[in-house]
JSON list of N, CA and C in Angstrom, two decimals:
[
{"chain": "A", "resi": 193, "resn": "MET", "atom": "N", "xyz": [0.80, -0.88, -0.04]},
{"chain": "A", "resi": 193, "resn": "MET", "atom": "CA", "xyz": [-0.05, 0.22, 0.13]},
{"chain": "A", "resi": 193, "resn": "MET", "atom": "C", "xyz": [0.75, 1.27, 0.04]},
{"chain": "A", "resi": 194, "resn": "THR", "atom": "N", "xyz": [0.76, 2.25, -0.97]},
{"chain": "A", "resi": 194, "resn": "THR", "atom": "CA", "xyz": [1.48, 3.52, -0.90]},
{"chain": "A", "resi": 194, "resn": "THR", "atom": "C", "xyz": [0.74, 4.06, 0.06]},
{"chain": "A", "resi": 195, "resn": "PRO", "atom": "N", "xyz": [1.57, 5.55, 0.56]},
{"chain": "A", "resi": 195, "resn": "PRO", "atom": "CA", "xyz": [1.05, 6.43, 1.28]},
{"chain": "A", "resi": 195, "resn": "PRO", "atom": "C", "xyz": [0.25, 7.30, 0.94]},
{"chain": "A", "resi": 196, "resn": "GLN", "atom": "N", "xyz": [-0.68, 7.32, -0.22]},
{"chain": "A", "resi": 196, "resn": "GLN", "atom": "CA", "xyz": [-1.51, 7.98, -0.97]},
{"chain": "A", "resi": 196, "resn": "GLN", "atom": "C", "xyz": [-2.68, 7.11, -0.79]},
{"chain": "A", "resi": 197, "resn": "GLU", "atom": "N", "xyz": [-2.52, 5.60, -1.02]},
{"chain": "A", "resi": 197, "resn": "GLU", "atom": "CA", "xyz": [-3.37, 4.60, -0.62]},
{"chain": "A", "resi": 197, "resn": "GLU", "atom": "C", "xyz": [-4.22, 4.80, 0.78]},
{"chain": "A", "resi": 198, "resn": "ALA", "atom": "N", "xyz": [-3.22, 4.65, 1.47]},
{"chain": "A", "resi": 198, "resn": "ALA", "atom": "CA", "xyz": [-3.19, 4.65, 3.37]},
{"chain": "A", "resi": 198, "resn": "ALA", "atom": "C", "xyz": [-3.87, 5.96, 3.44]},
{"chain": "A", "resi": 199, "resn": "LEU", "atom": "N", "xyz": [-3.71, 6.88, 3.01]},
{"chain": "A", "resi": 199, "resn": "LEU", "atom": "CA", "xyz": [-4.45, 8.01, 3.41]},
{"chain": "A", "resi": 199, "resn": "LEU", "atom": "C", "xyz": [-5.61, 8.13, 2.98]},
{"chain": "A", "resi": 200, "resn": "GLN", "atom": "N", "xyz": [-5.85, 7.68, 1.46]},
{"chain": "A", "resi": 200, "resn": "GLN", "atom": "CA", "xyz": [-7.20, 7.52, 0.96]},
{"chain": "A", "resi": 200, "resn": "GLN", "atom": "C", "xyz": [-8.17, 6.70, 1.46]},
{"chain": "A", "resi": 201, "resn": "LYS", "atom": "N", "xyz": [-7.86, 5.73, 2.15]},
{"chain": "A", "resi": 201, "resn": "LYS", "atom": "CA", "xyz": [-8.08, 4.61, 3.33]},
{"chain": "A", "resi": 201, "resn": "LYS", "atom": "C", "xyz": [-8.88, 5.73, 4.71]},
{"chain": "A", "resi": 202, "resn": "ALA", "atom": "N", "xyz": [-7.50, 6.28, 5.21]},
{"chain": "A", "resi": 202, "resn": "ALA", "atom": "CA", "xyz": [-8.28, 6.86, 6.17]},
{"chain": "A", "resi": 202, "resn": "ALA", "atom": "C", "xyz": [-9.30, 8.04, 5.89]},
{"chain": "A", "resi": 203, "resn": "VAL", "atom": "N", "xyz": [-9.35, 8.35, 4.79]},
{"chain": "A", "resi": 203, "resn": "VAL", "atom": "CA", "xyz": [-10.13, 9.41, 4.26]},
{"chain": "A", "resi": 203, "resn": "VAL", "atom": "C", "xyz": [-11.70, 8.71, 4.44]},
{"chain": "A", "resi": 204, "resn": "GLY", "atom": "N", "xyz": [-11.62, 7.84, 3.67]},
{"chain": "A", "resi": 204, "resn": "GLY", "atom": "CA", "xyz": [-12.85, 6.80, 3.65]},
{"chain": "A", "resi": 204, "resn": "GLY", "atom": "C", "xyz": [-13.44, 6.60, 4.64]},
{"chain": "A", "resi": 205, "resn": "ILE", "atom": "N", "xyz": [-12.97, 6.20, 5.67]},
{"chain": "A", "resi": 205, "resn": "ILE", "atom": "CA", "xyz": [-13.23, 5.89, 7.28]},
{"chain": "A", "resi": 205, "resn": "ILE", "atom": "C", "xyz": [-13.55, 7.23, 7.93]},
{"chain": "A", "resi": 206, "resn": "VAL", "atom": "N", "xyz": [-13.14, 7.90, 7.83]},
{"chain": "A", "resi": 206, "resn": "VAL", "atom": "CA", "xyz": [-13.84, 9.20, 8.15]},
{"chain": "A", "resi": 206, "resn": "VAL", "atom": "C", "xyz": [-14.98, 10.12, 7.44]},
{"chain": "A", "resi": 207, "resn": "GLY", "atom": "N", "xyz": [-15.24, 9.59, 6.40]},
{"chain": "A", "resi": 207, "resn": "GLY", "atom": "CA", "xyz": [-16.26, 10.23, 5.48]},
{"chain": "A", "resi": 207, "resn": "GLY", "atom": "C", "xyz": [-15.59, 11.24, 4.29]},
{"chain": "A", "resi": 208, "resn": "SER", "atom": "N", "xyz": [-14.61, 12.15, 4.57]},
{"chain": "A", "resi": 208, "resn": "SER", "atom": "CA", "xyz": [-14.11, 13.30, 3.91]},
{"chain": "A", "resi": 208, "resn": "SER", "atom": "C", "xyz": [-13.18, 13.61, 4.17]},
{"chain": "A", "resi": 209, "resn": "GLN", "atom": "N", "xyz": [-12.38, 14.47, 2.79]},
{"chain": "A", "resi": 209, "resn": "GLN", "atom": "CA", "xyz": [-10.75, 15.44, 3.37]},
{"chain": "A", "resi": 209, "resn": "GLN", "atom": "C", "xyz": [-11.11, 16.03, 4.15]},
{"chain": "A", "resi": 210, "resn": "SER", "atom": "N", "xyz": [-12.34, 17.10, 4.36]},
{"chain": "A", "resi": 210, "resn": "SER", "atom": "CA", "xyz": [-12.33, 18.10, 5.08]},
{"chain": "A", "resi": 210, "resn": "SER", "atom": "C", "xyz": [-12.86, 17.55, 6.56]},
{"chain": "A", "resi": 211, "resn": "ARG", "atom": "N", "xyz": [-13.32, 16.45, 6.96]},
{"chain": "A", "resi": 211, "resn": "ARG", "atom": "CA", "xyz": [-13.57, 15.97, 8.21]},
{"chain": "A", "resi": 211, "resn": "ARG", "atom": "C", "xyz": [-12.15, 15.71, 8.55]},
{"chain": "A", "resi": 212, "resn": "LEU", "atom": "N", "xyz": [-11.24, 15.15, 7.96]},
{"chain": "A", "resi": 212, "resn": "LEU", "atom": "CA", "xyz": [-10.06, 14.50, 8.49]},
{"chain": "A", "resi": 212, "resn": "LEU", "atom": "C", "xyz": [-9.33, 15.68, 8.66]},
{"chain": "A", "resi": 213, "resn": "ALA", "atom": "N", "xyz": [-9.41, 16.66, 7.68]},
{"chain": "A", "resi": 213, "resn": "ALA", "atom": "CA", "xyz": [-8.44, 18.17, 8.22]},
{"chain": "A", "resi": 213, "resn": "ALA", "atom": "C", "xyz": [-8.80, 18.70, 9.32]},
{"chain": "A", "resi": 214, "resn": "ARG", "atom": "N", "xyz": [-10.26, 18.27, 9.78]},
{"chain": "A", "resi": 214, "resn": "ARG", "atom": "CA", "xyz": [-10.67, 19.08, 10.72]},
{"chain": "A", "resi": 214, "resn": "ARG", "atom": "C", "xyz": [-10.64, 18.39, 12.29]},
{"chain": "A", "resi": 215, "resn": "GLU", "atom": "N", "xyz": [-10.42, 16.72, 11.89]},
{"chain": "A", "resi": 215, "resn": "GLU", "atom": "CA", "xyz": [-10.19, 16.02, 13.03]},
{"chain": "A", "resi": 215, "resn": "GLU", "atom": "C", "xyz": [-8.95, 16.20, 13.64]},
{"chain": "A", "resi": 216, "resn": "ILE", "atom": "N", "xyz": [-7.57, 16.17, 12.22]},
{"chain": "A", "resi": 216, "resn": "ILE", "atom": "CA", "xyz": [-6.45, 16.57, 12.68]},
{"chain": "A", "resi": 216, "resn": "ILE", "atom": "C", "xyz": [-6.05, 17.89, 13.20]},
{"chain": "A", "resi": 217, "resn": "GLY", "atom": "N", "xyz": [-6.79, 19.00, 13.02]},
{"chain": "A", "resi": 217, "resn": "GLY", "atom": "CA", "xyz": [-6.72, 19.95, 13.75]},
{"chain": "A", "resi": 217, "resn": "GLY", "atom": "C", "xyz": [-5.33, 20.61, 13.31]},
{"chain": "A", "resi": 218, "resn": "GLY", "atom": "N", "xyz": [-4.77, 21.78, 14.14]},
{"chain": "A", "resi": 218, "resn": "GLY", "atom": "CA", "xyz": [-3.84, 22.58, 14.20]},
{"chain": "A", "resi": 218, "resn": "GLY", "atom": "C", "xyz": [-3.79, 23.33, 12.72]},
{"chain": "A", "resi": 219, "resn": "GLY", "atom": "N", "xyz": [-5.14, 23.48, 12.56]},
{"chain": "A", "resi": 219, "resn": "GLY", "atom": "CA", "xyz": [-4.91, 24.66, 10.98]},
{"chain": "A", "resi": 219, "resn": "GLY", "atom": "C", "xyz": [-4.52, 23.71, 10.03]},
{"chain": "A", "resi": 220, "resn": "ILE", "atom": "N", "xyz": [-4.88, 22.49, 9.71]},
{"chain": "A", "resi": 220, "resn": "ILE", "atom": "CA", "xyz": [-4.75, 21.52, 8.71]},
{"chain": "A", "resi": 220, "resn": "ILE", "atom": "C", "xyz": [-6.43, 21.89, 7.89]},
{"chain": "A", "resi": 221, "resn": "THR", "atom": "N", "xyz": [-5.81, 22.20, 6.64]},
{"chain": "A", "resi": 221, "resn": "THR", "atom": "CA", "xyz": [-7.03, 22.23, 5.91]},
{"chain": "A", "resi": 221, "resn": "THR", "atom": "C", "xyz": [-7.51, 20.92, 5.20]},
{"chain": "A", "resi": 222, "resn": "GLN", "atom": "N", "xyz": [-8.69, 20.89, 3.90]},
{"chain": "A", "resi": 222, "resn": "GLN", "atom": "CA", "xyz": [-8.76, 20.11, 3.29]},
{"chain": "A", "resi": 222, "resn": "GLN", "atom": "C", "xyz": [-7.99, 20.47, 2.00]},
{"chain": "A", "resi": 223, "resn": "ALA", "atom": "N", "xyz": [-7.31, 21.55, 2.12]},
{"chain": "A", "resi": 223, "resn": "ALA", "atom": "CA", "xyz": [-6.28, 21.50, 0.94]},
{"chain": "A", "resi": 223, "resn": "ALA", "atom": "C", "xyz": [-5.16, 21.08, 1.67]},
{"chain": "A", "resi": 224, "resn": "HIS", "atom": "N", "xyz": [-4.57, 20.83, 2.36]},
{"chain": "A", "resi": 224, "resn": "HIS", "atom": "CA", "xyz": [-3.70, 19.89, 2.80]},
{"chain": "A", "resi": 224, "resn": "HIS", "atom": "C", "xyz": [-3.76, 18.33, 2.40]},
{"chain": "A", "resi": 225, "resn": "VAL", "atom": "N", "xyz": [-4.64, 18.14, 2.91]},
{"chain": "A", "resi": 225, "resn": "VAL", "atom": "CA", "xyz": [-5.14, 16.64, 2.80]},
{"chain": "A", "resi": 225, "resn": "VAL", "atom": "C", "xyz": [-4.99, 16.42, 1.25]},
{"chain": "A", "resi": 226, "resn": "HIS", "atom": "N", "xyz": [-5.86, 17.25, 0.79]},
{"chain": "A", "resi": 226, "resn": "HIS", "atom": "CA", "xyz": [-5.70, 17.05, -1.17]},
{"chain": "A", "resi": 226, "resn": "HIS", "atom": "C", "xyz": [-4.41, 16.98, -1.23]},
{"chain": "A", "resi": 227, "resn": "TYR", "atom": "N", "xyz": [-3.47, 18.05, -1.11]},
{"chain": "A", "resi": 227, "resn": "TYR", "atom": "CA", "xyz": [-2.21, 18.00, -1.34]},
{"chain": "A", "resi": 227, "resn": "TYR", "atom": "C", "xyz": [-1.40, 16.35, -1.11]},
{"chain": "A", "resi": 228, "resn": "TRP", "atom": "N", "xyz": [-1.43, 16.13, 0.09]},
{"chain": "A", "resi": 228, "resn": "TRP", "atom": "CA", "xyz": [-0.51, 14.71, 0.50]},
{"chain": "A", "resi": 228, "resn": "TRP", "atom": "C", "xyz": [-1.33, 13.74, -0.34]},
{"chain": "A", "resi": 229, "resn": "LEU", "atom": "N", "xyz": [-2.51, 13.61, -0.86]},
{"chain": "A", "resi": 229, "resn": "LEU", "atom": "CA", "xyz": [-3.06, 12.49, -1.57]},
{"chain": "A", "resi": 229, "resn": "LEU", "atom": "C", "xyz": [-2.45, 12.41, -2.92]},
{"chain": "A", "resi": 230, "resn": "THR", "atom": "N", "xyz": [-2.21, 13.99, -3.58]},
{"chain": "A", "resi": 230, "resn": "THR", "atom": "CA", "xyz": [-2.24, 14.12, -4.78]},
{"chain": "A", "resi": 230, "resn": "THR", "atom": "C", "xyz": [-0.53, 14.84, -5.26]},
{"chain": "A", "resi": 231, "resn": "GLN", "atom": "N", "xyz": [-0.02, 15.08, -4.45]},
{"chain": "A", "resi": 231, "resn": "GLN", "atom": "CA", "xyz": [1.50, 15.38, -4.52]},
{"chain": "A", "resi": 231, "resn": "GLN", "atom": "C", "xyz": [2.45, 15.19, -3.89]},
{"chain": "A", "resi": 232, "resn": "ALA", "atom": "N", "xyz": [2.26, 15.09, -2.33]},
{"chain": "A", "resi": 232, "resn": "ALA", "atom": "CA", "xyz": [3.24, 14.51, -1.61]},
{"chain": "A", "resi": 232, "resn": "ALA", "atom": "C", "xyz": [3.59, 13.36, -1.60]},
{"chain": "A", "resi": 233, "resn": "PRO", "atom": "N", "xyz": [4.98, 13.11, -1.52]},
{"chain": "A", "resi": 233, "resn": "PRO", "atom": "CA", "xyz": [5.58, 11.92, -1.67]},
{"chain": "A", "resi": 233, "resn": "PRO", "atom": "C", "xyz": [4.58, 10.92, -0.24]},
{"chain": "A", "resi": 234, "resn": "VAL", "atom": "N", "xyz": [5.06, 11.82, 0.84]},
{"chain": "A", "resi": 234, "resn": "VAL", "atom": "CA", "xyz": [4.52, 10.86, 2.34]},
{"chain": "A", "resi": 234, "resn": "VAL", "atom": "C", "xyz": [3.31, 12.04, 2.90]},
{"chain": "A", "resi": 235, "resn": "VAL", "atom": "N", "xyz": [2.62, 11.47, 3.78]},
{"chain": "A", "resi": 235, "resn": "VAL", "atom": "CA", "xyz": [2.23, 12.16, 4.69]},
{"chain": "A", "resi": 235, "resn": "VAL", "atom": "C", "xyz": [3.62, 12.89, 5.63]},
{"chain": "A", "resi": 236, "resn": "PRO", "atom": "N", "xyz": [3.37, 14.11, 6.18]},
{"chain": "A", "resi": 236, "resn": "PRO", "atom": "CA", "xyz": [4.13, 14.57, 6.90]},
{"chain": "A", "resi": 236, "resn": "PRO", "atom": "C", "xyz": [4.05, 13.54, 8.44]},
{"chain": "A", "resi": 237, "resn": "ALA", "atom": "N", "xyz": [5.13, 13.52, 9.03]},
{"chain": "A", "resi": 237, "resn": "ALA", "atom": "CA", "xyz": [5.58, 12.51, 9.71]},
{"chain": "A", "resi": 237, "resn": "ALA", "atom": "C", "xyz": [4.71, 13.00, 11.15]},
{"chain": "A", "resi": 238, "resn": "GLU", "atom": "N", "xyz": [4.94, 14.42, 11.23]},
{"chain": "A", "resi": 238, "resn": "GLU", "atom": "CA", "xyz": [4.10, 14.93, 12.81]},
{"chain": "A", "resi": 238, "resn": "GLU", "atom": "C", "xyz": [2.70, 14.83, 12.78]},
{"chain": "A", "resi": 239, "resn": "HIS", "atom": "N", "xyz": [1.95, 14.31, 11.52]},
{"chain": "A", "resi": 239, "resn": "HIS", "atom": "CA", "xyz": [0.15, 14.27, 11.52]},
{"chain": "A", "resi": 239, "resn": "HIS", "atom": "C", "xyz": [-0.09, 12.75, 11.16]},
{"chain": "A", "resi": 240, "resn": "CYS", "atom": "N", "xyz": [1.10, 11.77, 11.24]},
{"chain": "A", "resi": 240, "resn": "CYS", "atom": "CA", "xyz": [0.89, 10.41, 11.08]},
{"chain": "A", "resi": 240, "resn": "CYS", "atom": "C", "xyz": [0.36, 9.85, 12.43]},
{"chain": "A", "resi": 241, "resn": "PRO", "atom": "N", "xyz": [1.03, 10.55, 13.87]},
{"chain": "A", "resi": 241, "resn": "PRO", "atom": "CA", "xyz": [0.27, 9.48, 14.63]},
{"chain": "A", "resi": 241, "resn": "PRO", "atom": "C", "xyz": [-1.26, 10.10, 15.12]},
{"chain": "A", "resi": 242, "resn": "THR", "atom": "N", "xyz": [-1.56, 11.55, 14.56]},
{"chain": "A", "resi": 242, "resn": "THR", "atom": "CA", "xyz": [-2.86, 11.90, 14.96]},
{"chain": "A", "resi": 242, "resn": "THR", "atom": "C", "xyz": [-3.75, 11.13, 14.09]},
{"chain": "A", "resi": 243, "resn": "ILE", "atom": "N", "xyz": [-3.68, 10.98, 12.69]},
{"chain": "A", "resi": 243, "resn": "ILE", "atom": "CA", "xyz": [-4.23, 10.02, 11.70]},
{"chain": "A", "resi": 243, "resn": "ILE", "atom": "C", "xyz": [-4.43, 8.69, 12.13]},
{"chain": "A", "resi": 244, "resn": "GLU", "atom": "N", "xyz": [-3.51, 8.21, 12.84]},
{"chain": "A", "resi": 244, "resn": "GLU", "atom": "CA", "xyz": [-3.81, 6.65, 13.08]},
{"chain": "A", "resi": 244, "resn": "GLU", "atom": "C", "xyz": [-4.53, 6.70, 14.42]},
{"chain": "A", "resi": 245, "resn": "TYR", "atom": "N", "xyz": [-4.59, 7.54, 15.13]},
{"chain": "A", "resi": 245, "resn": "TYR", "atom": "CA", "xyz": [-5.67, 7.59, 16.28]},
{"chain": "A", "resi": 245, "resn": "TYR", "atom": "C", "xyz": [-7.03, 8.02, 15.68]},
{"chain": "A", "resi": 246, "resn": "ILE", "atom": "N", "xyz": [-7.15, 8.54, 14.92]},
{"chain": "A", "resi": 246, "resn": "ILE", "atom": "CA", "xyz": [-8.53, 9.27, 14.47]},
{"chain": "A", "resi": 246, "resn": "ILE", "atom": "C", "xyz": [-9.19, 7.64, 13.59]},
{"chain": "A", "resi": 247, "resn": "VAL", "atom": "N", "xyz": [-8.43, 6.92, 13.02]},
{"chain": "A", "resi": 247, "resn": "VAL", "atom": "CA", "xyz": [-9.04, 5.65, 12.29]},
{"chain": "A", "resi": 247, "resn": "VAL", "atom": "C", "xyz": [-8.95, 4.72, 13.18]},
{"chain": "A", "resi": 248, "resn": "ARG", "atom": "N", "xyz": [-8.43, 4.85, 14.86]},
{"chain": "A", "resi": 248, "resn": "ARG", "atom": "CA", "xyz": [-8.08, 3.55, 15.12]},
{"chain": "A", "resi": 248, "resn": "ARG", "atom": "C", "xyz": [-7.24, 2.38, 14.94]},
{"chain": "A", "resi": 249, "resn": "ARG", "atom": "N", "xyz": [-6.41, 3.03, 14.26]},
{"chain": "A", "resi": 249, "resn": "ARG", "atom": "CA", "xyz": [-5.35, 2.12, 13.82]},
{"chain": "A", "resi": 249, "resn": "ARG", "atom": "C", "xyz": [-5.46, 1.54, 12.60]},
{"chain": "A", "resi": 250, "resn": "GLU", "atom": "N", "xyz": [-6.70, 1.52, 12.00]},
{"chain": "A", "resi": 250, "resn": "GLU", "atom": "CA", "xyz": [-6.97, 0.88, 10.57]},
{"chain": "A", "resi": 250, "resn": "GLU", "atom": "C", "xyz": [-5.87, 1.44, 9.45]},
{"chain": "A", "resi": 251, "resn": "VAL", "atom": "N", "xyz": [-5.34, 2.61, 9.74]},
{"chain": "A", "resi": 251, "resn": "VAL", "atom": "CA", "xyz": [-4.33, 2.50, 8.86]},
{"chain": "A", "resi": 251, "resn": "VAL", "atom": "C", "xyz": [-2.79, 3.13, 9.92]},
{"chain": "A", "resi": 252, "resn": "LEU", "atom": "N", "xyz": [-1.84, 2.67, 9.74]},
{"chain": "A", "resi": 252, "resn": "LEU", "atom": "CA", "xyz": [-0.91, 2.74, 10.60]},
{"chain": "A", "resi": 252, "resn": "LEU", "atom": "C", "xyz": [-0.01, 3.76, 10.21]},
{"chain": "A", "resi": 253, "resn": "CYS", "atom": "N", "xyz": [1.17, 4.40, 10.82]},
{"chain": "A", "resi": 253, "resn": "CYS", "atom": "CA", "xyz": [2.05, 5.73, 10.91]},
{"chain": "A", "resi": 253, "resn": "CYS", "atom": "C", "xyz": [2.98, 5.08, 9.40]},
{"chain": "A", "resi": 254, "resn": "GLU", "atom": "N", "xyz": [3.30, 3.63, 9.73]},
{"chain": "A", "resi": 254, "resn": "GLU", "atom": "CA", "xyz": [4.26, 3.09, 8.98]},
{"chain": "A", "resi": 254, "resn": "GLU", "atom": "C", "xyz": [4.11, 2.94, 7.50]},
{"chain": "A", "resi": 255, "resn": "GLN", "atom": "N", "xyz": [2.55, 3.28, 7.27]},
{"chain": "A", "resi": 255, "resn": "GLN", "atom": "CA", "xyz": [1.77, 3.25, 5.72]},
{"chain": "A", "resi": 255, "resn": "GLN", "atom": "C", "xyz": [1.90, 4.68, 5.43]},
{"chain": "A", "resi": 256, "resn": "LEU", "atom": "N", "xyz": [1.63, 5.66, 6.36]},
{"chain": "A", "resi": 256, "resn": "LEU", "atom": "CA", "xyz": [1.47, 6.97, 6.20]},
{"chain": "A", "resi": 256, "resn": "LEU", "atom": "C", "xyz": [2.47, 7.59, 5.69]},
{"chain": "A", "resi": 257, "resn": "ASN", "atom": "N", "xyz": [3.64, 7.30, 6.17]},
{"chain": "A", "resi": 257, "resn": "ASN", "atom": "CA", "xyz": [5.16, 7.44, 5.79]},
{"chain": "A", "resi": 257, "resn": "ASN", "atom": "C", "xyz": [6.20, 6.61, 6.84]},
{"chain": "A", "resi": 258, "resn": "PRO", "atom": "N", "xyz": [6.54, 5.88, 5.64]},
{"chain": "A", "resi": 258, "resn": "PRO", "atom": "CA", "xyz": [7.51, 4.65, 5.69]},
{"chain": "A", "resi": 258, "resn": "PRO", "atom": "C", "xyz": [8.89, 5.08, 5.82]},
{"chain": "A", "resi": 259, "resn": "ARG", "atom": "N", "xyz": [9.29, 6.71, 5.44]},
{"chain": "A", "resi": 259, "resn": "ARG", "atom": "CA", "xyz": [10.84, 7.18, 5.78]},
{"chain": "A", "resi": 259, "resn": "ARG", "atom": "C", "xyz": [10.99, 6.93, 6.91]},
{"chain": "A", "resi": 260, "resn": "VAL", "atom": "N", "xyz": [9.78, 7.07, 8.29]},
{"chain": "A", "resi": 260, "resn": "VAL", "atom": "CA", "xyz": [10.30, 7.39, 9.02]},
{"chain": "A", "resi": 260, "resn": "VAL", "atom": "C", "xyz": [10.32, 5.91, 10.16]},
{"chain": "A", "resi": 261, "resn": "ASN", "atom": "N", "xyz": [11.34, 5.81, 11.13]},
{"chain": "A", "resi": 261, "resn": "ASN", "atom": "CA", "xyz": [11.51, 4.31, 11.73]},
{"chain": "A", "resi": 261, "resn": "ASN", "atom": "C", "xyz": [10.66, 5.06, 13.10]},
{"chain": "A", "resi": 262, "resn": "TRP", "atom": "N", "xyz": [9.44, 4.36, 13.04]},
{"chain": "A", "resi": 262, "resn": "TRP", "atom": "CA", "xyz": [8.26, 4.25, 13.87]},
{"chain": "A", "resi": 262, "resn": "TRP", "atom": "C", "xyz": [8.56, 3.51, 15.31]},
{"chain": "A", "resi": 263, "resn": "TRP", "atom": "N", "xyz": [9.59, 2.42, 15.54]},
{"chain": "A", "resi": 263, "resn": "TRP", "atom": "CA", "xyz": [9.73, 1.82, 16.18]},
{"chain": "A", "resi": 263, "resn": "TRP", "atom": "C", "xyz": [9.69, 2.81, 17.66]},
{"chain": "A", "resi": 264, "resn": "VAL", "atom": "N", "xyz": [10.12, 3.83, 17.63]},
{"chain": "A", "resi": 264, "resn": "VAL", "atom": "CA", "xyz": [10.10, 4.77, 18.79]},
{"chain": "A", "resi": 264, "resn": "VAL", "atom": "C", "xyz": [8.74, 4.79, 19.13]},
{"chain": "A", "resi": 265, "resn": "LEU", "atom": "N", "xyz": [7.77, 5.09, 18.38]},
{"chain": "A", "resi": 265, "resn": "LEU", "atom": "CA", "xyz": [6.56, 5.13, 18.72]},
{"chain": "A", "resi": 265, "resn": "LEU", "atom": "C", "xyz": [5.77, 3.85, 19.72]},
{"chain": "A", "resi": 266, "resn": "ARG", "atom": "N", "xyz": [6.29, 2.69, 18.77]},
{"chain": "A", "resi": 266, "resn": "ARG", "atom": "CA", "xyz": [5.63, 1.51, 19.23]},
{"chain": "A", "resi": 266, "resn": "ARG", "atom": "C", "xyz": [6.23, 1.16, 20.55]},
{"chain": "A", "resi": 267, "resn": "ASN", "atom": "N", "xyz": [7.39, 1.42, 21.00]},
{"chain": "A", "resi": 267, "resn": "ASN", "atom": "CA", "xyz": [8.16, 0.94, 22.00]},
{"chain": "A", "resi": 267, "resn": "ASN", "atom": "C", "xyz": [7.78, 1.82, 23.16]}
]
């Protein structure tokens, strides 16, 4: 699964890009989510744990951004 596929799965779980953006908070907008889906190579690492929490671990940080060593979060 690519990071974009993982993010699309998260969007599907919450219902829309706008809703995911609102739940992430911190000034994130639907435009940010759209950019991550269409142009960014990965979801920014600082948002991955929040997204994972929002979707109750149905999408993992490792799927959203495989460039980060997420073992620190897991241990």
